[in-house]
XYZ file of C-alpha atoms in Angstrom:
304
model
C 41.591 0.327 38.286
C 41.173 3.879 36.552
C 40.003 5.538 33.917
C 37.234 6.067 31.339
C 34.907 2.770 32.077
C 32.488 1.800 29.283
C 28.652 1.675 28.632
C 26.210 0.292 26.830
C 22.706 1.551 25.970
C 19.985 0.584 23.518
C 18.189 3.838 23.491
C 19.073 6.797 21.334
C 21.489 9.020 23.627
C 19.113 11.968 24.747
C 17.244 8.855 26.524
C 17.202 9.426 30.654
C 18.675 6.324 31.337
C 21.574 7.355 29.348
C 22.038 10.496 30.600
C 21.856 8.996 34.341
C 24.495 6.516 33.185
C 26.693 10.147 31.659
C 25.206 12.328 35.363
C 26.586 9.203 37.005
C 30.243 9.252 35.138
C 30.357 13.039 36.316
C 29.748 11.749 39.793
C 32.779 9.985 39.660
C 34.751 12.331 38.175
C 34.243 15.063 40.043
C 34.689 11.967 43.114
C 38.254 11.151 41.991
C 39.448 14.086 40.102
C 39.272 13.001 36.561
C 40.163 9.021 38.004
C 36.704 7.508 36.763
C 34.310 7.963 34.508
C 32.241 6.655 31.936
C 31.684 6.540 27.620
C 28.234 5.356 27.510
C 28.057 3.763 23.630
C 23.956 5.253 23.011
C 21.796 3.690 20.195
C 22.032 -0.125 20.602
C 26.476 0.686 19.043
C 27.327 -2.518 20.657
C 24.534 -4.390 19.725
C 21.785 -5.717 20.724
C 20.778 -6.150 24.611
C 21.155 -9.355 25.193
C 24.397 -9.880 22.870
C 25.564 -6.936 25.159
C 24.802 -9.272 28.486
C 26.735 -11.832 26.869
C 29.633 -9.700 26.174
C 29.358 -7.677 29.578
C 28.930 -10.922 31.206
C 33.290 -11.626 29.848
C 34.727 -8.188 30.965
C 34.464 -6.602 27.458
C 31.960 -3.909 28.457
C 31.957 -2.725 31.838
C 28.627 -1.253 32.510
C 24.774 -2.726 30.710
C 21.827 -0.344 30.623
C 18.991 -3.402 29.521
C 15.431 -4.331 30.308
C 14.243 -6.645 32.719
C 13.578 -8.883 29.377
C 16.530 -10.227 28.445
C 17.543 -10.515 32.039
C 14.093 -12.618 32.225
C 15.659 -15.400 30.594
C 19.243 -15.571 32.266
C 17.626 -15.325 36.006
C 14.180 -16.338 37.490
C 14.211 -14.229 40.241
C 14.406 -10.752 38.236
C 10.507 -12.291 36.293
C 8.368 -10.926 39.373
C 9.279 -7.192 38.547
C 8.138 -7.929 34.932
C 4.749 -9.728 35.830
C 1.607 -7.866 34.210
C -0.210 -5.813 36.782
C 1.893 -6.180 39.590
C 2.312 -2.817 40.679
C -0.557 -0.766 40.622
C 1.095 2.411 40.019
C 4.413 3.797 39.391
C 4.993 5.616 42.816
C 4.346 1.771 43.680
C 7.307 0.536 41.824
C 9.212 2.738 42.654
C 9.485 2.266 45.844
C 9.622 -1.555 46.076
C 12.589 -1.301 43.188
C 14.011 1.175 46.562
C 13.251 -0.887 49.010
C 15.432 -4.293 50.346
C 12.862 -6.250 47.587
C 14.727 -4.489 44.520
C 18.532 -4.651 45.983
C 17.351 -8.969 46.672
C 16.408 -9.049 42.707
C 19.450 -7.620 42.011
C 21.961 -9.400 43.801
C 20.129 -11.895 42.194
C 22.271 -11.530 39.012
C 25.638 -11.913 40.357
C 25.464 -15.364 39.892
C 25.803 -14.815 36.164
C 28.937 -12.294 36.510
C 27.064 -9.396 36.433
C 27.122 -6.609 39.383
C 23.180 -5.160 39.734
C 24.135 -1.514 40.481
C 20.502 0.322 40.438
C 16.903 0.114 39.017
C 15.821 2.523 36.434
C 12.315 3.313 35.041
C 10.531 2.939 31.757
C 7.485 3.837 32.683
C 3.602 2.627 32.641
C 2.964 0.382 29.411
C -0.669 0.844 27.586
C -2.227 -0.355 24.375
C -2.718 1.081 21.709
C -3.951 0.451 18.631
C -5.688 2.083 14.961
C -9.721 0.055 15.674
C -11.376 0.980 18.581
C -11.155 2.516 22.243
C -10.471 -0.876 24.819
C -12.037 -0.558 28.353
C -12.709 -4.362 28.873
C -10.866 -7.466 27.821
C -13.451 -7.948 25.752
C -12.790 -5.099 23.337
C -8.942 -7.031 22.806
C -11.004 -9.754 20.843
C -9.608 -10.404 17.401
C -7.402 -7.895 17.493
C -3.194 -8.177 16.524
C -1.132 -7.046 19.293
C 2.385 -6.484 18.889
C 4.839 -7.652 21.573
C 8.718 -8.414 22.211
C 9.585 -11.469 21.207
C 9.511 -12.387 25.371
C 7.392 -15.593 26.668
C 5.719 -13.396 28.539
C 4.354 -10.938 26.543
C 2.840 -13.178 24.083
C 1.594 -15.591 27.404
C -0.506 -12.419 28.015
C -1.349 -10.338 25.153
C -3.335 -13.690 23.985
C -4.352 -14.196 28.044
C -6.409 -10.655 26.749
C -8.114 -12.432 23.628
C -6.142 -10.776 21.709
C -2.905 -12.319 19.060
C 0.232 -11.619 20.136
C 2.457 -10.692 17.491
C 5.899 -10.059 18.131
C 8.268 -8.404 15.690
C 11.008 -6.853 15.873
C 10.724 -2.578 17.423
C 11.696 -0.504 14.411
C 9.263 -1.961 12.092
C 5.900 -1.008 14.363
C 5.203 2.393 12.273
C 5.440 0.393 8.945
C 3.633 -2.240 10.321
C 0.509 -0.047 11.906
C 0.476 1.927 8.764
C 0.654 -0.710 6.728
C -3.039 -2.996 8.677
C 0.397 -5.566 9.531
C -0.238 -5.130 13.567
C -3.609 -3.405 14.853
C -1.847 -2.221 17.613
C 0.836 -1.787 20.013
C 1.368 -1.506 23.506
C 4.235 0.968 25.301
C 4.872 3.773 27.428
C 4.203 7.261 26.636
C 7.909 8.458 25.683
C 8.265 5.819 22.991
C 4.319 6.313 21.770
C 5.178 10.043 21.037
C 9.084 9.424 20.550
C 8.813 6.549 17.533
C 5.899 8.522 16.078
C 3.454 5.124 16.222
C 0.671 8.033 17.468
C 0.144 9.100 14.443
C -1.091 6.196 13.009
C -2.615 4.523 16.026
C -5.727 6.832 16.580
C -6.442 5.078 20.590
C -4.652 4.687 23.535
C -6.427 2.563 26.420
C -4.730 3.686 29.273
C -4.451 -0.109 30.809
C -0.871 0.448 32.402
C -0.378 -3.061 32.189
C 3.163 -3.166 33.256
C 5.537 -1.063 34.565
C 8.805 -3.217 33.756
C 11.876 -1.386 35.427
C 14.845 -1.504 33.327
C 18.188 -2.037 34.911
C 21.873 -0.887 35.224
C 24.302 -4.141 35.554
C 28.383 -4.463 36.565
C 30.381 -6.809 34.772
C 31.410 -8.735 37.999
C 35.476 -8.890 36.657
C 35.940 -5.247 35.930
C 33.559 -4.816 40.002
C 36.281 -7.120 41.121
C 39.344 -5.523 39.679
C 37.811 -1.777 41.327
C 39.149 -1.143 45.836
C 36.137 -1.354 47.756
C 36.861 2.486 47.681
C 35.830 3.004 44.606
C 33.151 -0.091 44.019
C 31.483 1.648 47.068
C 32.048 5.301 45.015
C 30.163 3.664 42.178
C 27.233 2.138 44.240
C 26.658 5.835 45.487
C 26.758 7.214 42.129
C 24.274 4.575 41.174
C 22.253 5.389 43.616
C 21.713 9.552 42.497
C 21.559 8.979 38.850
C 17.860 7.029 39.780
C 17.236 10.565 40.999
C 18.354 12.131 37.980
C 16.801 9.343 35.693
C 13.393 9.838 37.775
C 13.481 13.887 37.331
C 13.781 13.726 33.514
C 11.698 10.552 33.012
C 8.627 12.813 34.626
C 9.779 15.628 31.923
C 9.088 12.914 28.883
C 6.653 11.638 30.195
C 4.764 15.260 30.757
C 6.142 16.563 27.876
C 4.475 13.384 25.657
C 1.245 13.486 27.152
C 0.929 17.917 25.842
C 1.465 16.372 22.398
C -0.780 13.429 22.901
C -3.641 15.945 24.174
C -2.520 18.491 20.584
C -3.012 15.438 18.678
C -6.365 13.722 17.541
C -5.812 10.498 19.511
C -8.780 9.397 21.602
C -7.412 8.258 25.198
C -9.229 6.260 27.487
C -9.266 5.783 31.233
C -10.105 1.808 31.936
C -11.151 -0.546 34.644
C -8.261 -2.356 34.688
C -9.682 -5.074 37.827
C -11.106 -7.325 34.728
C -7.803 -7.115 32.975
C -5.165 -8.122 35.628
C -8.128 -11.172 36.470
C -7.311 -12.924 33.041
C -3.424 -12.603 34.713
C -3.139 -15.028 37.288
C -2.944 -18.496 34.785
C -0.165 -15.566 33.708
C 1.457 -15.441 36.816
C 1.386 -18.924 37.428
C 3.062 -20.009 34.469
C 6.356 -17.996 35.534
C 6.471 -17.980 39.091
C 7.405 -20.966 39.989
C 9.532 -21.135 42.746
C 8.829 -20.238 46.572
C 11.925 -17.520 46.479
C 10.295 -15.564 43.087
C 6.475 -15.685 45.291
C 8.436 -14.174 48.207
C 8.701 -11.272 46.161
C 5.571 -11.680 44.615
C 4.061 -11.530 48.018
C 6.395 -8.256 49.439
C 5.709 -6.777 46.052
C 2.181 -6.708 46.762
C 1.973 -5.648 50.714
C 3.593 -3.386 49.613
C 0.677 -1.334 47.257
C -1.128 2.276 48.404
C -3.909 1.544 50.529
């Protein structure tokens, strides 16, 4: 097989994951004298992540960068990485996804006609709102918090005493401005990039989720490659993770600087009381010994 592989990403063209897959394309082109490359369709041009995953499994798209949320609904082994407070830092999360545990989770996708190539970051997610600083779970009582349409997110926010409101990502700014919701949760670059910091004056660093994102390839497309090209693709994917993290860390620093120059009040949070409320949520989603094994190994890799 030769030629241009197609890639899909819901993030905009300048986003670190899009740029990392483009980096991967250049890596392939350089090492095959232009025989292999990647054309990335960014900004959701090919559809939302649920749709593009299905198209990828049939071979209609070669490569697809998706959040773990849509993978959760097709493969239970991806759920542990999506649990609130399972990772205690970005470095902990990166160490786990780079390990044998990360490889196992990626390998679980093959039965769904997807080859897991690598795992990217999407940073640490924290709560922001228009009403007050959140320092303890009781501060969340009665707040209407936007979540993505995910059972896990809904269970998490409700367990913290707030009211989970699933609305589309593109409607967050307007909903905050109009008082339809009191708050939302996301990472630093999204808080700034989507201008949510213009309307939500409180950012509380709960860092409750460090759910990663995955780059998957259609098994149909993968099986057309020679063993050498398959090995090269895995090598290119691994190299792209380093590039993605470099770009991501720059993005986070820029966003922090923008927030520091704004009127937003940022506060640190003792996360333990929040994490304590998550046991029922973990029990609801972690139901098999295989999942439990992943959870235990992730926790063993925490610092200290």
